[in-house]
XYZ file of C-alpha atoms in Angstrom:
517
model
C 113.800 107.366 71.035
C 110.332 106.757 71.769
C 109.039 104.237 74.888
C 107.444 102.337 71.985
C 110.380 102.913 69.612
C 113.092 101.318 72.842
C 110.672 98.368 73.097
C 111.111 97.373 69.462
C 114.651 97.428 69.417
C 114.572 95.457 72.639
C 111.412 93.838 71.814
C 112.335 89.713 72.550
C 113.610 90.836 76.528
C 110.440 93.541 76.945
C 108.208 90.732 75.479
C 109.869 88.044 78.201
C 109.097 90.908 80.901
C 105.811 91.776 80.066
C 104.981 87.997 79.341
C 106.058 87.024 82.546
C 104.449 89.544 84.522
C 101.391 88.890 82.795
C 101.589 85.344 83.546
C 102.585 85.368 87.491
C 99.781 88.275 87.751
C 97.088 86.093 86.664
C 98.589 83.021 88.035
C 98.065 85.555 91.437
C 94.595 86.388 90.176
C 93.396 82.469 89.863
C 94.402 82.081 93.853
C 92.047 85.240 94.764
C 89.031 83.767 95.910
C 85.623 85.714 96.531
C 84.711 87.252 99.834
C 82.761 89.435 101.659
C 80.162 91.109 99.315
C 81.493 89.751 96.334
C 78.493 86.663 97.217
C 75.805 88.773 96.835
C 77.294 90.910 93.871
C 77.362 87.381 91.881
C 73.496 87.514 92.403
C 70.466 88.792 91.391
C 70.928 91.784 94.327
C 74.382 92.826 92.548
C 72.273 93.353 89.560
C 69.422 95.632 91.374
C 73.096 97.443 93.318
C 73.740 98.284 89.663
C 70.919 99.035 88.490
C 69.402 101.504 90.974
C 72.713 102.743 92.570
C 70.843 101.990 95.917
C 74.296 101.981 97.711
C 76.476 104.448 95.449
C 76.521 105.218 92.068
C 79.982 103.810 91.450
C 78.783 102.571 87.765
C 81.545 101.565 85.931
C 83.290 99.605 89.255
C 80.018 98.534 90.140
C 79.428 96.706 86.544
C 83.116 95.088 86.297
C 82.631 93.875 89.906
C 79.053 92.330 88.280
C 80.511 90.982 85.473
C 83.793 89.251 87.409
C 81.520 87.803 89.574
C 79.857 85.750 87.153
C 82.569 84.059 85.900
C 85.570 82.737 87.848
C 88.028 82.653 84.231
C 86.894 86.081 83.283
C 87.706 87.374 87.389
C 91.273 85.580 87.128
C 91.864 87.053 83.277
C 90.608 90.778 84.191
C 92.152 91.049 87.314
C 95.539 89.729 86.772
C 96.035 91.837 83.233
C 95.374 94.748 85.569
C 97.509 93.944 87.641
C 100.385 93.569 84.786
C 98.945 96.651 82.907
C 99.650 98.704 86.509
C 103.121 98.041 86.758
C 103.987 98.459 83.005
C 101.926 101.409 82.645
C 103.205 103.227 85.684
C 106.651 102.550 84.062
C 105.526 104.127 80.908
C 104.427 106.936 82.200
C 107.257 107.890 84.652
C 109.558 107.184 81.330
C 107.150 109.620 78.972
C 107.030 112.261 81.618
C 111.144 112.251 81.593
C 112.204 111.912 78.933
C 111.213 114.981 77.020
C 112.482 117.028 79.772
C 116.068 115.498 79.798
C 118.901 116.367 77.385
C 120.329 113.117 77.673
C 118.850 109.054 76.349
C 117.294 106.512 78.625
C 118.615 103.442 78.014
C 117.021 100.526 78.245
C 118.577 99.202 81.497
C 117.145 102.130 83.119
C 113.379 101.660 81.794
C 113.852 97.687 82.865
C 115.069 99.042 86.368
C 112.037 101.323 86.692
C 110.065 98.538 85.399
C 111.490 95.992 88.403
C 110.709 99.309 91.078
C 107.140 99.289 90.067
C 106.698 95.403 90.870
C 108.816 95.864 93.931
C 106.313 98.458 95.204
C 102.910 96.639 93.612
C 104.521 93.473 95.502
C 105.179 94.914 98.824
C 102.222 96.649 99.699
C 100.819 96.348 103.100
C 98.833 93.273 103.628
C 95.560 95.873 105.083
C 96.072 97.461 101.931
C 96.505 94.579 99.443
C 93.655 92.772 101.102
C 91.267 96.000 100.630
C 91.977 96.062 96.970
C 94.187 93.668 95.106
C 92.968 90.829 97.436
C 88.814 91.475 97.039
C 87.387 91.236 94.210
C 85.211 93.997 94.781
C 87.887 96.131 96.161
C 89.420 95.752 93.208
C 86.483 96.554 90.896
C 86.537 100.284 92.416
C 89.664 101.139 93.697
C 92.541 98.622 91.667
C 90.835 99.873 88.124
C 90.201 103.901 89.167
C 94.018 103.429 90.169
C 94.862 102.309 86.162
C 92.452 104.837 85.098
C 94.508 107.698 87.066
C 97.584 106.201 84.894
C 95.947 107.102 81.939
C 94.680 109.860 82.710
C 97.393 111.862 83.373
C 99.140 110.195 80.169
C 96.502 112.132 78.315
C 96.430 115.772 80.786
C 99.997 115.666 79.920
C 100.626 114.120 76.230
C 97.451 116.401 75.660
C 98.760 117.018 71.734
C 96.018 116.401 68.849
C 97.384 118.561 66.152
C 99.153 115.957 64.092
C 95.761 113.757 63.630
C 93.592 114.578 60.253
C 90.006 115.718 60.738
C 88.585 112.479 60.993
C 90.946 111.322 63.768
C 90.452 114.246 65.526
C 86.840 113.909 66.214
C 86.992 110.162 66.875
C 89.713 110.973 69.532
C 87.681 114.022 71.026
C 84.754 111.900 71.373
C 86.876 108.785 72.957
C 87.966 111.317 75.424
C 85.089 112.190 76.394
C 83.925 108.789 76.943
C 86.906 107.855 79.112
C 85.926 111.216 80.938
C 82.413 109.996 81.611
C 83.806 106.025 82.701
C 86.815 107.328 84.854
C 84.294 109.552 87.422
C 82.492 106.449 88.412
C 84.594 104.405 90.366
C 85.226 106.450 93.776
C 83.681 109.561 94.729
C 87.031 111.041 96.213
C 88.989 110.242 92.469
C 86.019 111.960 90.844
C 86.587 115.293 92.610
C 90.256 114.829 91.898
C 89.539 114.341 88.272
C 87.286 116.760 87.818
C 89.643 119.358 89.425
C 92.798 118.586 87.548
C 90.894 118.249 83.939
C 89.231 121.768 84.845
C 93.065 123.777 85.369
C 94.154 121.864 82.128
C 91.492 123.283 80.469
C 92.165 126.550 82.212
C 95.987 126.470 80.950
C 94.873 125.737 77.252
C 92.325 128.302 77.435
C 95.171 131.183 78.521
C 98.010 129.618 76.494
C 97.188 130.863 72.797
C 99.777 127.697 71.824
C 97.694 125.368 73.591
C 93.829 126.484 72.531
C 93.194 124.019 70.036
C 93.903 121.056 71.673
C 90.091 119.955 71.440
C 90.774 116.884 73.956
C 91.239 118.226 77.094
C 88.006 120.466 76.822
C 86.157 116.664 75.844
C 88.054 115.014 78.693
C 87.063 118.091 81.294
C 83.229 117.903 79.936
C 83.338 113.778 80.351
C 84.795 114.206 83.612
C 81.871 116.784 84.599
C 79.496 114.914 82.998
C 80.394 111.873 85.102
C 80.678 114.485 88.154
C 77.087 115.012 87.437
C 76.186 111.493 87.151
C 78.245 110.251 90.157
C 76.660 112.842 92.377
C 73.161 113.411 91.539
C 72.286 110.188 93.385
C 69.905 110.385 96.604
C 72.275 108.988 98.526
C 74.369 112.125 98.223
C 71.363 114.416 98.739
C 70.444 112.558 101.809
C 74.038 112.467 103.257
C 73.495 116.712 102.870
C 70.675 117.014 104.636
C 70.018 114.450 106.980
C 73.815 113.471 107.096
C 73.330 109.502 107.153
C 72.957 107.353 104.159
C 72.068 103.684 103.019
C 70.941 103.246 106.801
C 73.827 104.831 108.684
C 76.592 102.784 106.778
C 77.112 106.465 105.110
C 78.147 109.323 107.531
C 78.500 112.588 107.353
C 81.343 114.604 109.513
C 80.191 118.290 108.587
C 77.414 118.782 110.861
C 75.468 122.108 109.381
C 74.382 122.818 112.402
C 77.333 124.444 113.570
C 79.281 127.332 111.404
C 81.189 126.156 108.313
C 84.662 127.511 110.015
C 83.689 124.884 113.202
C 83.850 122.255 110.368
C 87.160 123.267 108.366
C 89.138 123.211 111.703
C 87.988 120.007 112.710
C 89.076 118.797 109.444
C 92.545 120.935 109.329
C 93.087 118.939 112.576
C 92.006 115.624 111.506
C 94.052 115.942 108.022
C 97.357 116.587 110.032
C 96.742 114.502 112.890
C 95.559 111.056 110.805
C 95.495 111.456 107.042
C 99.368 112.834 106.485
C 100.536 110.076 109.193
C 98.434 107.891 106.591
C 99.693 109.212 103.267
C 102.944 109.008 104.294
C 103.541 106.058 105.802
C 101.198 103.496 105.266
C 103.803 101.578 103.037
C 107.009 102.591 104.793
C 108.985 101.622 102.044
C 108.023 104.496 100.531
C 109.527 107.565 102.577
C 112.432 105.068 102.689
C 112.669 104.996 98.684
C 112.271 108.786 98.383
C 114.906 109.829 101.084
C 117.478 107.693 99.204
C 116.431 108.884 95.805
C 117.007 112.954 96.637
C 119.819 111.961 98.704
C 121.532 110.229 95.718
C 120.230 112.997 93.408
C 121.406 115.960 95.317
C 124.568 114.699 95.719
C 125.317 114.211 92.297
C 123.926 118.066 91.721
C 126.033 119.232 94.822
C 129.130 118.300 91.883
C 127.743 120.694 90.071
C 128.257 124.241 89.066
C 125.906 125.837 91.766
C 125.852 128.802 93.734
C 127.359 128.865 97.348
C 123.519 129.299 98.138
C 122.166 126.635 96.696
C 125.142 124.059 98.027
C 123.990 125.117 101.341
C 120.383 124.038 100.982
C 121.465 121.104 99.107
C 123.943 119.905 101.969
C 121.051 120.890 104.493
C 118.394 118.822 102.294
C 121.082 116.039 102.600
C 121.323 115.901 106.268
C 117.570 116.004 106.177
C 117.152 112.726 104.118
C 119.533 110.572 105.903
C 117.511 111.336 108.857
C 114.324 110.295 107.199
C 116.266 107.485 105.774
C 117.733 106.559 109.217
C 114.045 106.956 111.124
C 111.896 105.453 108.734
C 114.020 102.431 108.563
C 113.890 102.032 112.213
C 110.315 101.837 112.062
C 110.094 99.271 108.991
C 112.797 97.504 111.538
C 110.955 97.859 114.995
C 113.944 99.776 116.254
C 112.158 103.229 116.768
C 113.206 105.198 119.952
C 110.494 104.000 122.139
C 109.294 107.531 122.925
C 108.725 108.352 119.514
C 106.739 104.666 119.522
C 104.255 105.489 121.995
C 103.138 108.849 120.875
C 100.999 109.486 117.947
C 101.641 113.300 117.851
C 104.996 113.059 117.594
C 104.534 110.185 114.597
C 102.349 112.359 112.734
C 104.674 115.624 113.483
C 107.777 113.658 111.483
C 105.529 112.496 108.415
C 104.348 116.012 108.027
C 107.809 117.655 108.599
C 108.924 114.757 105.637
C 106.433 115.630 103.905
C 106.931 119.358 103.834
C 110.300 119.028 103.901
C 110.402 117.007 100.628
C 107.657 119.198 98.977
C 110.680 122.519 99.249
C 113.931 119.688 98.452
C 111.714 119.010 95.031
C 111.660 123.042 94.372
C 115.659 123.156 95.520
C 116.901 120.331 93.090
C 114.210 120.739 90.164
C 113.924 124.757 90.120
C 116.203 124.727 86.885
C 114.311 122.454 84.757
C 110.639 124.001 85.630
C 108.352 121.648 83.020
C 109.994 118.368 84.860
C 109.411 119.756 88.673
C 105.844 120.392 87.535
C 105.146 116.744 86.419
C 107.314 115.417 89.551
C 104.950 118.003 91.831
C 101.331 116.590 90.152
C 102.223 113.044 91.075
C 104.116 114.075 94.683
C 100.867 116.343 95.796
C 98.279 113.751 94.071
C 97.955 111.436 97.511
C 97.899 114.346 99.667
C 95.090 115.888 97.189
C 93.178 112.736 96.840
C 92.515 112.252 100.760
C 91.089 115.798 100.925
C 87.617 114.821 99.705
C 87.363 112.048 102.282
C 87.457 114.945 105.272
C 83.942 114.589 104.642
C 83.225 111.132 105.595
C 83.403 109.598 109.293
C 85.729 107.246 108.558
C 87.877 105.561 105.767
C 90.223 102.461 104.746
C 93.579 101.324 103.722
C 91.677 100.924 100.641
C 91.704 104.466 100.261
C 95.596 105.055 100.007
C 95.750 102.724 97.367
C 95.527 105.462 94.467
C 98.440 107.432 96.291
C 100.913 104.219 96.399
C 100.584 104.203 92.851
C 101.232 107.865 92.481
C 103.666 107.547 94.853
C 105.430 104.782 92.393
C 105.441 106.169 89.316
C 107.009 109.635 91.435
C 109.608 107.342 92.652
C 110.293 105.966 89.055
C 110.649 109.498 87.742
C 113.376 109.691 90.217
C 115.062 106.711 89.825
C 115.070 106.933 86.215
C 116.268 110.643 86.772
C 119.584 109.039 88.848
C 120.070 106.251 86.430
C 120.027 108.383 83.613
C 124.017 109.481 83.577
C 125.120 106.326 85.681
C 128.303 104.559 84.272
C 127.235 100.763 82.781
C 128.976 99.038 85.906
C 126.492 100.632 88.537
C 123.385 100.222 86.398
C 123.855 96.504 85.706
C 124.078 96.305 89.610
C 121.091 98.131 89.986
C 120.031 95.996 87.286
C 120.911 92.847 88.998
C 120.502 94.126 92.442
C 116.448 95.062 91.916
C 115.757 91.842 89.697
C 116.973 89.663 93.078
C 114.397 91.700 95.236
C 111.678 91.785 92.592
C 112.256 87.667 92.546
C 112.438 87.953 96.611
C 108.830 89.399 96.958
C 107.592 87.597 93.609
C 108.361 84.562 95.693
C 106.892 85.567 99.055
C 103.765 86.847 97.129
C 103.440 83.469 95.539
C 103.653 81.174 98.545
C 101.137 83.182 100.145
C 98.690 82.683 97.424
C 99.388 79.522 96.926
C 98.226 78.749 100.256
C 94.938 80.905 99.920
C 93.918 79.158 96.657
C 95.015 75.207 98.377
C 92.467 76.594 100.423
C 89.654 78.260 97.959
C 90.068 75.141 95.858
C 89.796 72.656 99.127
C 86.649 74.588 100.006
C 85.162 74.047 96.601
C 85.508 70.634 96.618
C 83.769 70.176 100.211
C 81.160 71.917 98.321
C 80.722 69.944 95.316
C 80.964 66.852 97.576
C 77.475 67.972 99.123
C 75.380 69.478 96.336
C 73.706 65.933 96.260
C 72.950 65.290 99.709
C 69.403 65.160 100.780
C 69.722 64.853 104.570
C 70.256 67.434 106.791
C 74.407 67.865 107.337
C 77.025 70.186 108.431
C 80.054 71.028 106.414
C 83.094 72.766 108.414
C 84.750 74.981 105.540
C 88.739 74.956 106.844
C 90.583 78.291 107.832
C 92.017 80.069 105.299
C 96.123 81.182 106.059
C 97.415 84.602 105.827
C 93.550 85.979 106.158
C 95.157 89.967 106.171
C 95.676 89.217 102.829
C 91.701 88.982 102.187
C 88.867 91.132 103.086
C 86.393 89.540 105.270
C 87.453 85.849 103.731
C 84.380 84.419 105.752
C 80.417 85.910 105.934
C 80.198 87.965 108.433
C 76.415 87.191 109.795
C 73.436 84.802 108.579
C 72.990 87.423 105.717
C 76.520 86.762 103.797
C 75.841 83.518 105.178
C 72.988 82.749 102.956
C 74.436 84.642 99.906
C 77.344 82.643 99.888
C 75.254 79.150 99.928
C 73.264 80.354 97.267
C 76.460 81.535 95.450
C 77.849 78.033 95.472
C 74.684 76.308 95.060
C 74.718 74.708 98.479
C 71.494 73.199 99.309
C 69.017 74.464 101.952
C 69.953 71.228 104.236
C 73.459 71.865 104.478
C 74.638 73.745 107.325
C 77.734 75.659 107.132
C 80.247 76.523 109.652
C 83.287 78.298 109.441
């Protein structure tokens, strides 16, 4: 049975779900005010940004992040459909990517389980890393939406069939790829590359595999994504970063200085990728390495029943021990209970998150190795936050902002897995899993909503001060109040007269009104 095929059978409780989740998700949206550079985006400069890709050429974030900021209903509408579309298509896809590969059904109560997971994670995110993308509008113009696109990208690298459509349909879906190519590679440089590199072996693979040459969308969808390649990196920005190795007046940096040998370079970064991006990738939402150690614990010991060689017991038992220690030490560290030796040094932090995530990386190969096309798919979406951070070696320095792709990789990975377990479960253990993750997904619904709630008391108390002065003709001070739970926000207040002006001109607050926050 098809994902769309279980949805019509259960189609009043999937249409409560997604209904729901639509509904708190933009009710979440409405509360997200605008801050930082969102101001100046609503304004004739976000239009020249656009326009002449004087700070990147991040096109198709650049013009929703125009667009949202023009319109407060269209901002709360976009953004919290998004948000709903993330979670059910992350669900989709870890269900699609399955279920072909299993011999036995998914029943509904394991899709709805996966489908509570993915809010669980979406809800829980770190508050640096919710506040960099979720929380600001413009944050979430680039990195939120390049996320979804990732989703549906891969749908299409992996449900890459075309040979069922008529002539007609054919071409119109070639050409739609390649659109979607062209739109995907401008949103973040680092995505791009990642794109471009995974739509280029796909392409490979169909070329080589005589079954697989006439599958005329993913050579559209690799010459959309180079296309875009082309378009996101032809800008003078880039050029400039090259040879002078600043950009847009030193906000842009360049770490490979070519004044030194290439090899001086690559070592630096082999350093810097162990010593801060794994620590980074791994975990930056703890719950994470938490959710995966339990998963292949539960899996393995369920295959450990099975009819395996004394070999392969032995490296299951020893992948065993191995997650309960993960499972033991990263929930001392979600806890504050971590030995306080391993607390005060970074090496030996960043020495554990690479030995989990090697150590994972060979348990995947030990469990999977039997059931090759399912380990592949489980492998893209494991090694596709490690992947995506490569690009940024390049840069000086980067933000929570830019894990947020891998948390969503990371999710639907974690789905495949749980689904996976759930799969053979007796009815009495699923409906507690059942019950058990609906509870939590209600726990951090809840907390999610009281903290927006409070922002947009705020955003809507601030508005009001506003309107209050538009009229005044003498000169007066306005004192906008603080806004709560400000990790939850990027830069919630201008940071210097600049931002300061752009957001009076934003609101329409006149030249005699002084504001202070």
């Amino acid at each position: 049975m098809s994902f769309t095929e279980k949805i019509r059978k259960h189609i009043w409780p999937w249409c409560i779900f997604i209904l729901a989740a639509a509904v708190f998700y933009i009710w979440i949206a409405y509360q997200i005010p605008y801050t930082h550079d969102d101001w100046d985006w609503g304004l004739a400069p976000g239009i020249e940004h656009l326009t002449t890709a004087d700070i990147n050429s991040r096109y198709a974030g650049n013009a929703v992040e125009v667009l949202i900021t023009r319109s407060f209903a269209l901002k709360t509408v976009v953004m919290g459909l998004v948000f709903a579309l993330m979670v059910f298509s992350s669900t989709k896809n870890a269900y699609l990517f399955l279920s072909g590969e299993t011999k036995s059904k998914i029943d509904f109560k394991t899709t709805t389980c996966a489908f509570l997971f993915a809010n669980c994670i979406f809800l829980c995110m770190p508050s640096y890393i919710w506040g960099q993308t979720n929380g600001w509008v413009a944050g979430f113009a680039n990195f939120v939406m390049s996320a979804l696109a990732m989703l549906i990208f891969f749908r299409l690298l992996f449900e890459r069939g075309s040979s069922h459509l008529s002539k007609k349909r054919k071409v119109t879906s070639a050409v739609l790829h390649f659109v979607f190519g062209v739109i995907i590679q401008l949103f973040i440089e680092n995505l791009t590359v990642i794109f471009l590199m995974f739509s280029f072996a796909f392409a490979l693979y169909c070329l080589i595999r005589k079954e697989e040459r006439k599958n005329i969308n993913i050579y559209t969808l690799f010459a959309g994504n180079l296309a875009g390649a082309v378009i996101m990196f032809s800008n003078n920005i880039y050029s400039s970063l090259w040879n002078t190795g600043t950009a847009v007046d030193g906000y842009r940096v360049l770490q490979y200085d070519r004044s030194k040998p290439l090899s001086v370079f690559l070592e630096a970064a082999y350093q810097r990728y162990m010593r801060d991006f794994i620590p980074g990738i791994v975990s930056q939402d703890i719950l994470i390495p938490m959710v995966i150690s339990l998963l292949l614990l539960l899996i393995a010991a369920r295959k450990l029943k099975g009819k395996e060689s004394f070999a392969k017991k032995f490296l299951i038992v020893l992948m065993m021990i191995f997650d309960i220690a993960f499972l033991v030490y990263y929930g001392s560290v979600m806890f504050n209970k971590c030995p306080a030796f391993i607390r005060e040094s970074d090496s030996l932090y960043a020495f554990i998150d690479l030995g989990f995530a090697e150590i994972i990386s060979v348990e995947l190969v030990v469990l999977f190795l039997n059931e090759r096309k399912l380990l592949r798919r489980l492998l893209v979406f494991w090694f596709m936050p490690f992947l995506a951070m490569v690009p940024m070696l390049t840069v000086d320095s980067i933000g929570g902002r830019c894990f947020y792709a891998g948390i969503i990789s990371f999710c639907v990975f974690c789905q495949m897995l749980l689904i996976y377990y759930l799969k053979n479960v007796r009815f009495v253990p699923k409906t507690i899993a059942l019950v058990v993750l609906g509870i939590i997904t209600a726990f951090f619904a809840f907390s999610m909503g009281r903290i927006y709630l409070a922002i947009g008391n705020v955003s809507r108390e601030r508005y009001q001060i506003i309107e209050n002065v538009k009229d005044e003709t003498g000169d007066i001070t306005i004192v906008m109040p603080p806004y709560p739970f400000e990790d939850y926000m990027w830069f919630p207040d201008p940071a210097d007269d600049s931002r300061v002006a752009y957001f009076k001109e934003f609101y329409g607050i006149p030249e005699n009104v002084d504001v202070e926050f």
